[in-house]
mmCIF file of C-alpha atoms in Angstrom:
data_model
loop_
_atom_site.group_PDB
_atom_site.id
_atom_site.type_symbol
_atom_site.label_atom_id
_atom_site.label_comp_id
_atom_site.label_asym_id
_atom_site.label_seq_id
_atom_site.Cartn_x
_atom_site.Cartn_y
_atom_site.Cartn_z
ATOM 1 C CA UNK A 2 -22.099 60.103 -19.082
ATOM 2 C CA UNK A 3 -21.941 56.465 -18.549
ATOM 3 C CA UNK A 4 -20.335 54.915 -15.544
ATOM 4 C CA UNK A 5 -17.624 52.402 -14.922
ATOM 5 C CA UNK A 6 -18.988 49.143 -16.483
ATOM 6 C CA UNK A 7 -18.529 45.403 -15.897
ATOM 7 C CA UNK A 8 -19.377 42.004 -17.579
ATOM 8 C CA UNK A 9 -20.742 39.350 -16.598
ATOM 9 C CA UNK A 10 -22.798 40.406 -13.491
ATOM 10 C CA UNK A 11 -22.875 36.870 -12.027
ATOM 11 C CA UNK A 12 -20.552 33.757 -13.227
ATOM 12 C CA UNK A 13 -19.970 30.158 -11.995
ATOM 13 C CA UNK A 14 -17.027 28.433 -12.699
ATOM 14 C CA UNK A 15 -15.476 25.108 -10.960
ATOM 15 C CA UNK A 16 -12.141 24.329 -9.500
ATOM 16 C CA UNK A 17 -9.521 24.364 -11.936
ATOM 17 C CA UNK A 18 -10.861 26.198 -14.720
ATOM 18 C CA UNK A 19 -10.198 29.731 -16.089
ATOM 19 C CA UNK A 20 -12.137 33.170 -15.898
ATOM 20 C CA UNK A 21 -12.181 36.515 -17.670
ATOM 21 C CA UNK A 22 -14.212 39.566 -16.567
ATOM 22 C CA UNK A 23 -14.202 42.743 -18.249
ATOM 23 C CA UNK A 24 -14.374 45.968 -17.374
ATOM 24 C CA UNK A 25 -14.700 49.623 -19.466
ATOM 25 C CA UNK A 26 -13.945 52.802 -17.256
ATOM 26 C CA UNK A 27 -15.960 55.952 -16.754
ATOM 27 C CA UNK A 28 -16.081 58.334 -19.982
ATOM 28 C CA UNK A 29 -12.838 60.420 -19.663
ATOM 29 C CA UNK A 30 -10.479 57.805 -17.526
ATOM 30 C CA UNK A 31 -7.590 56.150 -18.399
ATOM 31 C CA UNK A 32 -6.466 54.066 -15.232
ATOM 32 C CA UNK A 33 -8.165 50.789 -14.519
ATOM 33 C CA UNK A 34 -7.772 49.368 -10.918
ATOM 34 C CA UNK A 35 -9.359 45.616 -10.048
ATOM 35 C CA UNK A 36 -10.201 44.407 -6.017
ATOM 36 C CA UNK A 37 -11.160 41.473 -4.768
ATOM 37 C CA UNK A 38 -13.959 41.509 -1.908
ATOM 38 C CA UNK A 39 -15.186 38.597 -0.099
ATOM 39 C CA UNK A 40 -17.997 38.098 1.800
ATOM 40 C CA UNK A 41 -18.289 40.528 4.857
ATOM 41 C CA UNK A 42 -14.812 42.215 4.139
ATOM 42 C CA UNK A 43 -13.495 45.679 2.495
ATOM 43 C CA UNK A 44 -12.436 45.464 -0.308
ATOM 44 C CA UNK A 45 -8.600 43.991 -1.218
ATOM 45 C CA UNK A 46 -6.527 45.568 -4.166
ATOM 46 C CA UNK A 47 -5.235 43.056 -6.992
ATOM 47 C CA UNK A 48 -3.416 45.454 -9.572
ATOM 48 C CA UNK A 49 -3.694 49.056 -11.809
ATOM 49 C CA UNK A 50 -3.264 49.293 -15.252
ATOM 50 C CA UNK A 51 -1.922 52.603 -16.999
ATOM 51 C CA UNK A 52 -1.088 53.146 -20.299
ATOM 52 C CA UNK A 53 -1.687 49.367 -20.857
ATOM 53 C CA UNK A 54 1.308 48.262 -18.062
ATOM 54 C CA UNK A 55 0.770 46.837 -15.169
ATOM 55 C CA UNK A 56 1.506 50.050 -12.861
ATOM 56 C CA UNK A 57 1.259 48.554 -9.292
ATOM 57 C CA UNK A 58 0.474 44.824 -7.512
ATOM 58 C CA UNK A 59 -1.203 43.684 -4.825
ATOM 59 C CA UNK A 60 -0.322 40.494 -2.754
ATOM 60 C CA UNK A 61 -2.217 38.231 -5.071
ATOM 61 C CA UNK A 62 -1.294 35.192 -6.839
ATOM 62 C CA UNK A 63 0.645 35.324 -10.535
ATOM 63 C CA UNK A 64 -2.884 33.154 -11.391
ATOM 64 C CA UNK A 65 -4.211 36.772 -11.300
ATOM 65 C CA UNK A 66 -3.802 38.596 -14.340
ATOM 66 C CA UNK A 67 -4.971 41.659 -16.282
ATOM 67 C CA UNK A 68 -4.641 43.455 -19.368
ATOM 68 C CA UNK A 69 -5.636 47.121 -20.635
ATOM 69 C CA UNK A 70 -6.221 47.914 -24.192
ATOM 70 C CA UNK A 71 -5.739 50.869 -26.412
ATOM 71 C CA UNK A 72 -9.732 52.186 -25.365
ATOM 72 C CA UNK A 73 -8.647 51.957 -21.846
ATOM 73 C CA UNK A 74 -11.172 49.180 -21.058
ATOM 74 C CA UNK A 75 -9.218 45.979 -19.131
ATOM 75 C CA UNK A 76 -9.637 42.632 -18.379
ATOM 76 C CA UNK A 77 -9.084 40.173 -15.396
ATOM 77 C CA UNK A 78 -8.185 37.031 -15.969
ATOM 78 C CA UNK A 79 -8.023 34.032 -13.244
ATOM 79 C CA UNK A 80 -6.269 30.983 -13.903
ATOM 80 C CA UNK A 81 -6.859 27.468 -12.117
ATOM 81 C CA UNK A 82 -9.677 28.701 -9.824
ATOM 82 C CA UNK A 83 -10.342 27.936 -6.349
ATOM 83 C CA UNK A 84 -12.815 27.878 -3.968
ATOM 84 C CA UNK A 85 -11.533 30.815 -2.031
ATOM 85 C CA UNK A 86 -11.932 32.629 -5.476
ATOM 86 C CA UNK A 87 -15.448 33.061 -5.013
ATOM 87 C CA UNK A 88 -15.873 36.554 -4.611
ATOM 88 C CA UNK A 89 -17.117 40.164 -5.752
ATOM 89 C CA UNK A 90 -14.549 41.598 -8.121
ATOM 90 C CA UNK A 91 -14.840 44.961 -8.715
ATOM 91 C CA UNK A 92 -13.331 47.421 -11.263
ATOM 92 C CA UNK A 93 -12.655 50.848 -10.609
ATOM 93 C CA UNK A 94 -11.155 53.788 -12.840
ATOM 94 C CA UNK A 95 -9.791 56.873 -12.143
ATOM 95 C CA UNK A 96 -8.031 59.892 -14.630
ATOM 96 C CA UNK A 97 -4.389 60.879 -14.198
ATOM 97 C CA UNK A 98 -1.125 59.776 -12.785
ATOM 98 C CA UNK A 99 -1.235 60.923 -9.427
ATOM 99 C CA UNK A 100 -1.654 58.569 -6.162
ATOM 100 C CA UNK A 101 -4.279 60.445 -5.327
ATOM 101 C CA UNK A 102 -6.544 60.735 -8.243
ATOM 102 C CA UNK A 103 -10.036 59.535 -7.410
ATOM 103 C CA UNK A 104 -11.501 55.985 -7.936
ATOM 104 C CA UNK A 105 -14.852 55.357 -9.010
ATOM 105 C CA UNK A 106 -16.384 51.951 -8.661
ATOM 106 C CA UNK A 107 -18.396 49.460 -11.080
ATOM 107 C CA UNK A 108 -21.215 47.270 -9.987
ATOM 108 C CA UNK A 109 -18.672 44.317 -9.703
ATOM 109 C CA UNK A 110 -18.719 40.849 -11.188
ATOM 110 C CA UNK A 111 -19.746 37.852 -8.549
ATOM 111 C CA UNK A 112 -17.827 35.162 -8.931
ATOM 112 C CA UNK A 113 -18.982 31.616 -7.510
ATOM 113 C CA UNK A 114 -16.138 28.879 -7.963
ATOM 114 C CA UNK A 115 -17.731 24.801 -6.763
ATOM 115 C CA UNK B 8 1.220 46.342 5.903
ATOM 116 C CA UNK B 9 -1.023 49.220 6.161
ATOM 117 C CA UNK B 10 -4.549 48.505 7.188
ATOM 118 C CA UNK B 11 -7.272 50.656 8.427
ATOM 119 C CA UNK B 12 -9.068 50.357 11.638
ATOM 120 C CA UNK B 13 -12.857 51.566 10.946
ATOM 121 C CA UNK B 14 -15.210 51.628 14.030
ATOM 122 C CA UNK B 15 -17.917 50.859 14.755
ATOM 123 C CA UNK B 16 -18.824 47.844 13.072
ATOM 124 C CA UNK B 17 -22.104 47.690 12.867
ATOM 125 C CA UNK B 18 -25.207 50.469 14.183
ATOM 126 C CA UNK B 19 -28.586 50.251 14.511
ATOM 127 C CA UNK B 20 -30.275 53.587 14.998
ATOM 128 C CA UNK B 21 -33.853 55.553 14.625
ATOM 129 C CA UNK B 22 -34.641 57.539 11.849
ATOM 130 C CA UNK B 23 -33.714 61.459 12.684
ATOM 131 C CA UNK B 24 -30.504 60.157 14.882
ATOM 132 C CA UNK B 25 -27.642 61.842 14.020
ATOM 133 C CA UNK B 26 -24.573 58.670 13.547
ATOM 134 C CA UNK B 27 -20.481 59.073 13.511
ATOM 135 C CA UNK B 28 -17.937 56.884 12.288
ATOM 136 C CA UNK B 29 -14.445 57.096 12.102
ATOM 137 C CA UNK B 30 -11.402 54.990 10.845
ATOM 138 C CA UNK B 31 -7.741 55.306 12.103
ATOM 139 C CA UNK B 32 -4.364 53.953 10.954
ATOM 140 C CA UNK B 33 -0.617 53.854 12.120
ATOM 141 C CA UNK B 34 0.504 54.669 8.599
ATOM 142 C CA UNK B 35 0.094 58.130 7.220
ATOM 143 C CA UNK B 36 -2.181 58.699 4.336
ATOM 144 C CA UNK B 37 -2.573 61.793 1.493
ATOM 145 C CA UNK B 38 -6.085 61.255 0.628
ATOM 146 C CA UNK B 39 -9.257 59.418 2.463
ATOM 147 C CA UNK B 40 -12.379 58.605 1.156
ATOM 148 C CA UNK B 41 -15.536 57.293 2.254
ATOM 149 C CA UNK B 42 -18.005 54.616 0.166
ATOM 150 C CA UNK B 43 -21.412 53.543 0.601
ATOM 151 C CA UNK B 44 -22.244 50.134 -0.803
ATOM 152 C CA UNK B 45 -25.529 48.727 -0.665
ATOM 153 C CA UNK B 46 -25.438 44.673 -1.176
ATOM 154 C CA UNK B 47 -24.538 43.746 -4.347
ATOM 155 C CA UNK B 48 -23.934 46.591 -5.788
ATOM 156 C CA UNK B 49 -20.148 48.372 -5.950
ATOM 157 C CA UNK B 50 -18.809 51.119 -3.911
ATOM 158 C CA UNK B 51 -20.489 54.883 -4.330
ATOM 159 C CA UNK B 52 -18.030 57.426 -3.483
ATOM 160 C CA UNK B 53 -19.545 60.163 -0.865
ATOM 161 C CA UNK B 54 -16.974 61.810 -0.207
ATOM 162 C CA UNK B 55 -13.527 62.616 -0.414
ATOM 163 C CA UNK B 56 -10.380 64.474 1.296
ATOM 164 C CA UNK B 57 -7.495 65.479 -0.058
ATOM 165 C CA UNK B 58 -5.872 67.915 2.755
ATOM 166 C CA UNK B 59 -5.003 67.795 6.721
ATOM 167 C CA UNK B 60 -7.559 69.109 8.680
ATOM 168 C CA UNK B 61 -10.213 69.113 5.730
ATOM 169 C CA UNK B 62 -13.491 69.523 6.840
ATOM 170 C CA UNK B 63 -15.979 68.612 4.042
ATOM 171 C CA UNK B 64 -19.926 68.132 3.487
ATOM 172 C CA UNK B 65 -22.257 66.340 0.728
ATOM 173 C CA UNK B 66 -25.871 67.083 2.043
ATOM 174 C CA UNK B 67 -26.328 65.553 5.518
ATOM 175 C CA UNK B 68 -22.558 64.207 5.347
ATOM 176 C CA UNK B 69 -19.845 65.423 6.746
ATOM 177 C CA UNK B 70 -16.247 63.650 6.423
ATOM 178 C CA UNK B 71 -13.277 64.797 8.094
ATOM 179 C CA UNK B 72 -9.489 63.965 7.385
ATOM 180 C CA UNK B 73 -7.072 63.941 10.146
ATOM 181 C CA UNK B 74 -4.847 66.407 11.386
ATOM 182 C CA UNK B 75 -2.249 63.788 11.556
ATOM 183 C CA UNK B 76 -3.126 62.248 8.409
ATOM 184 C CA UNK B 77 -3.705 59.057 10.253
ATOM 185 C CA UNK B 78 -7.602 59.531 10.712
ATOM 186 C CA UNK B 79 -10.755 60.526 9.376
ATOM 187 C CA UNK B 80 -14.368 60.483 10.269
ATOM 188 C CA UNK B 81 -17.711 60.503 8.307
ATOM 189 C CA UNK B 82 -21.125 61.716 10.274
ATOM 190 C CA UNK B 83 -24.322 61.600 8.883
ATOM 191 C CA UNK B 84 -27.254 64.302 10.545
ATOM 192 C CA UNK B 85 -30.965 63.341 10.439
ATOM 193 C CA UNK B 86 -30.739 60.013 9.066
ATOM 194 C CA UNK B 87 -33.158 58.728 7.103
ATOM 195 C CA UNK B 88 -34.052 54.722 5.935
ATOM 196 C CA UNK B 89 -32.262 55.211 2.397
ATOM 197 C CA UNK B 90 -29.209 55.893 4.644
ATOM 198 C CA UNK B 91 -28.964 51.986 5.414
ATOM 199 C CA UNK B 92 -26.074 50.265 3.928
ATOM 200 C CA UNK B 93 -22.537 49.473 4.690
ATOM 201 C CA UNK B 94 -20.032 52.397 5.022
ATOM 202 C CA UNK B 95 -16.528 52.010 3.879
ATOM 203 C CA UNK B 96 -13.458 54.208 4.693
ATOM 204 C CA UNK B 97 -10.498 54.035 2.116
ATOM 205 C CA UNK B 98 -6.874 55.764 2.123
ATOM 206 C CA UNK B 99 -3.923 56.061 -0.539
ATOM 207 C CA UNK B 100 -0.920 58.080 -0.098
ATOM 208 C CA UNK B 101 2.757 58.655 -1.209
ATOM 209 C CA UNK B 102 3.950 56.509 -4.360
ATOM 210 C CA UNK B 103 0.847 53.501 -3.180
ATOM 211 C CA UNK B 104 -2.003 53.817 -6.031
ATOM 212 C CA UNK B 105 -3.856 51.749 -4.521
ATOM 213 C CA UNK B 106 -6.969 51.849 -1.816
ATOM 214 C CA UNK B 107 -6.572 50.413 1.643
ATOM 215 C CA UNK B 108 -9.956 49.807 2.558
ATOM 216 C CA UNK B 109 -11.914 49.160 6.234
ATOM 217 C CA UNK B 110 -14.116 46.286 7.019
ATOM 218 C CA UNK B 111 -17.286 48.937 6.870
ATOM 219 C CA UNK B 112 -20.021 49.489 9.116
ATOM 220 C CA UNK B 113 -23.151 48.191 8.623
ATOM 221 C CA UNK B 114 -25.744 50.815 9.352
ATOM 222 C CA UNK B 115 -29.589 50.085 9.575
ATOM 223 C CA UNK B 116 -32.143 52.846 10.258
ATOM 224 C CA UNK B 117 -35.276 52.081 12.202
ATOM 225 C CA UNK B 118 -38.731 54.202 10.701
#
């Protein structure tokens, strides 16, 4: 039973251009959730996707964006990049429609923005 | 907004100690959960807590959520040097999907 994937492991971008990481959830889930964690902090929440909407937002920029597809598998997307950017993201899925439903984490894309 | 308050941040203890953790809010919460990450890698759930007063174990874990649904605490008996990593307390509740995470405690076990 395969895990909650990501792709790349490690990227490096530059200020000012754009970034997409992927991410395909455990066997069996359909909710996709994406956080940001820097260096030495928790991790922050950017947005869910259910049934391919945008269900809930965290307090991040509209350069932040996402997408689900039909498989349930989602991407982030991160326009006109910034230093602060630079950053672990990590994907986590989880089954159902309740709050409370359980979220499993990938290994996380690092992000390094010069 | 809602934040959690995990304590402490960082221990440094000899193998066999037993270690305790805890993380506390002002907002109420209807689930916690508690993560291990090791660096690099993404959060492993260990645990998780779904009722007032829950009182459950994984091994040599044992997490606790809050009678007042403001608090929970993780301890870990007989540690051992695989234990080392950074320990992460999360919370939803109500109509939020998302996690509120700690800033962790780094653990490190001494052979």
């Amino acid at each position: 039973d395969a895990g909650v994937t990501q792709s790349p492991t490690h990227l490096i971008k530059t200020r000012g251009q754009q970034v997409t990481l992927r991410c395909s959830p455990k066997s069996g889930h359909d909710t996709v959730s994406w956080y940001q964690q820097a260096l030495g902090q928790g991790p922050q929440f950017i947005f869910q996707y259910y049934e391919e909407e945008e269900r809930q937002r965290g307090n991040f920029p509209d350069r932040f964006s996402g997408h689900q597809f039909p498989n349930y598998s989602s991407e982030l997307n991160v326009n006109a990049l910034l230093l602060g950017d630079s950053a672990l993201y990590l994907c986590a899925s989880s089954f159902g429609t309740s709050a409370t439903d359980t979220q499993y984490f990938g290994p996380g894309t690092r992000l390094t923005v010069l | 907004g809602q934040q959690l308050n995990q304590s402490p941040q960082s221990m440094f203890i000899q193998e066999g100690e037993d270690v305790s953790m805890n993380c506390t809010s002002s907002s109420i919460f209807n689930t916690w959960l508690w993560y291990k990450q090791d660096p690099g890698e993404g959060p492993v759930l260990l645990i998780a807590l779904y009722k007032a007063g829950e009182l459950t174990s994984n091994g040599r874990l044992t997490a606790q959520f809050g009678i007042t649904r403001k608090d929970s605490f993780l301890n870990i008996s007989a540690s051992i040097p695989s234990d080392v990593g950074i320990y992460f307390c999360a919370a939803s509740g109500g109509s939020n999907y998302k996690l509120t995470f700690g800033k962790g405690t780094l653990l490190t076990v001494n052979p």
